Coordinates of C-alpha atoms in Angstrom, one line a residue:
M1293 CA 0.0 0.0 0.0
K1294 CA 1.3 3.5 -0.9
K1295 CA 2.7 5.5 2.0
E1296 CA 0.4 8.4 1.0
I1297 CA -2.7 6.3 1.9
L1298 CA -1.1 5.1 5.1
Y1299 CA -0.2 8.6 6.3
L1300 CA -3.6 9.9 5.3
T1301 CA -5.7 7.2 7.0
E1302 CA -3.6 7.4 10.2
Y1303 CA -3.8 11.2 10.2
L1304 CA -7.5 11.1 9.9
A1305 CA -7.9 8.4 12.4
K1306 CA -6.4 10.7 15.0
S1307 CA -8.9 13.4 14.2
E1308 CA -10.5 15.4 17.0
S1309 CA -14.0 14.5 15.9
E1310 CA -15.3 11.3 17.6
Q1311 CA -17.3 10.3 14.5
E1312 CA -14.3 10.6 12.1
R1313 CA -12.0 8.9 14.6
T1314 CA -14.4 6.0 15.0
F1315 CA -14.8 5.5 11.3
Y1316 CA -11.1 5.6 10.5
A1317 CA -10.2 3.4 13.5
L1318 CA -12.5 0.8 12.0
L1319 CA -10.9 1.3 8.6
I1320 CA -7.4 0.9 10.0
Q1321 CA -8.5 -2.2 11.9
N1322 CA -9.8 -3.7 8.7
L1323 CA -6.6 -2.9 6.8
A1324 CA -4.6 -4.4 9.7
D1325 CA -6.8 -7.6 9.7
L1326 CA -6.1 -7.9 5.9
E1327 CA -2.4 -7.4 6.6
V1328 CA -2.4 -4.3 4.3
Y1329 CA -1.5 -1.8 7.1
S1330 CA 0.8 -1.7 10.1
P1331 CA 0.0 0.9 12.8
T1332 CA 2.7 3.2 14.2
K1333 CA 3.3 5.1 17.3
L1334 CA 3.6 8.4 15.5
T1335 CA 1.5 11.4 16.6
Q1336 CA -0.8 13.3 14.3
A1337 CA 1.8 16.2 14.2
Q1338 CA 4.6 13.8 13.3
I1339 CA 2.5 12.2 10.5
A1340 CA 1.6 15.7 9.2
S1341 CA 5.3 16.6 9.2
L1342 CA 6.3 13.4 7.4
M1343 CA 3.6 14.0 4.8
S1344 CA 4.7 17.6 4.2
R1345 CA 8.4 16.5 3.9
Q1346 CA 7.3 14.1 1.2
G1347 CA 5.5 16.9 -0.7
L1348 CA 2.0 15.6 0.3
S1349 CA -0.7 17.9 1.4
V1350 CA -2.3 17.4 4.8
P1351 CA -6.1 17.7 4.7
S1352 CA -7.5 20.6 6.5
S1353 CA -10.9 19.0 7.0
F1354 CA -12.7 15.7 7.1
K1355 CA -14.3 16.5 3.7
E1356 CA -11.0 17.3 2.1
G1357 CA -9.5 14.1 3.5
I1358 CA -12.4 12.0 2.1
Q1359 CA -12.0 13.6 -1.3
A1360 CA -8.2 12.9 -1.3
L1361 CA -8.8 9.3 -0.4
D1362 CA -11.5 8.9 -3.1
T1363 CA -9.2 10.5 -5.7
L1364 CA -6.4 8.2 -4.8
F1365 CA -8.6 5.1 -4.8
E1366 CA -10.0 6.1 -8.2
S1367 CA -6.5 6.3 -9.6
F1368 CA -5.9 2.6 -8.9
I1369 CA -9.1 1.4 -10.5
P1370 CA -8.5 0.1 -14.1
K1371 CA -10.0 2.3 -16.9
P1372 CA -12.4 -0.3 -18.2
L1373 CA -13.8 -0.7 -14.7
Q1374 CA -14.1 3.1 -14.2
E1375 CA -16.1 3.3 -17.5
A1376 CA -18.4 0.5 -16.5
K1377 CA -19.0 2.1 -13.2
K1378 CA -20.0 5.4 -14.9
L1379 CA -22.5 3.5 -17.1
F1380 CA -24.3 2.0 -14.1
L1381 CA -24.4 5.2 -12.1

């Protein structure tokens, strides 16, 4: 899994909003169960710092973070599957 996704999901999991934190804690647990993700002991500030050093933007809000995840996930979907998805939606 790309480190951008790892940083972003862990950053959002440590959000101050209980609803956001609960959702992303569940997401991270599922990724860990699937052996796709390994949790770290980094703080939210350390994750933000690592992301900025790598040239990645830190989301300023929950909505921006969701949009960033959606965009990244869409970039991994093969073109024929994307086109088929658009036909059914």
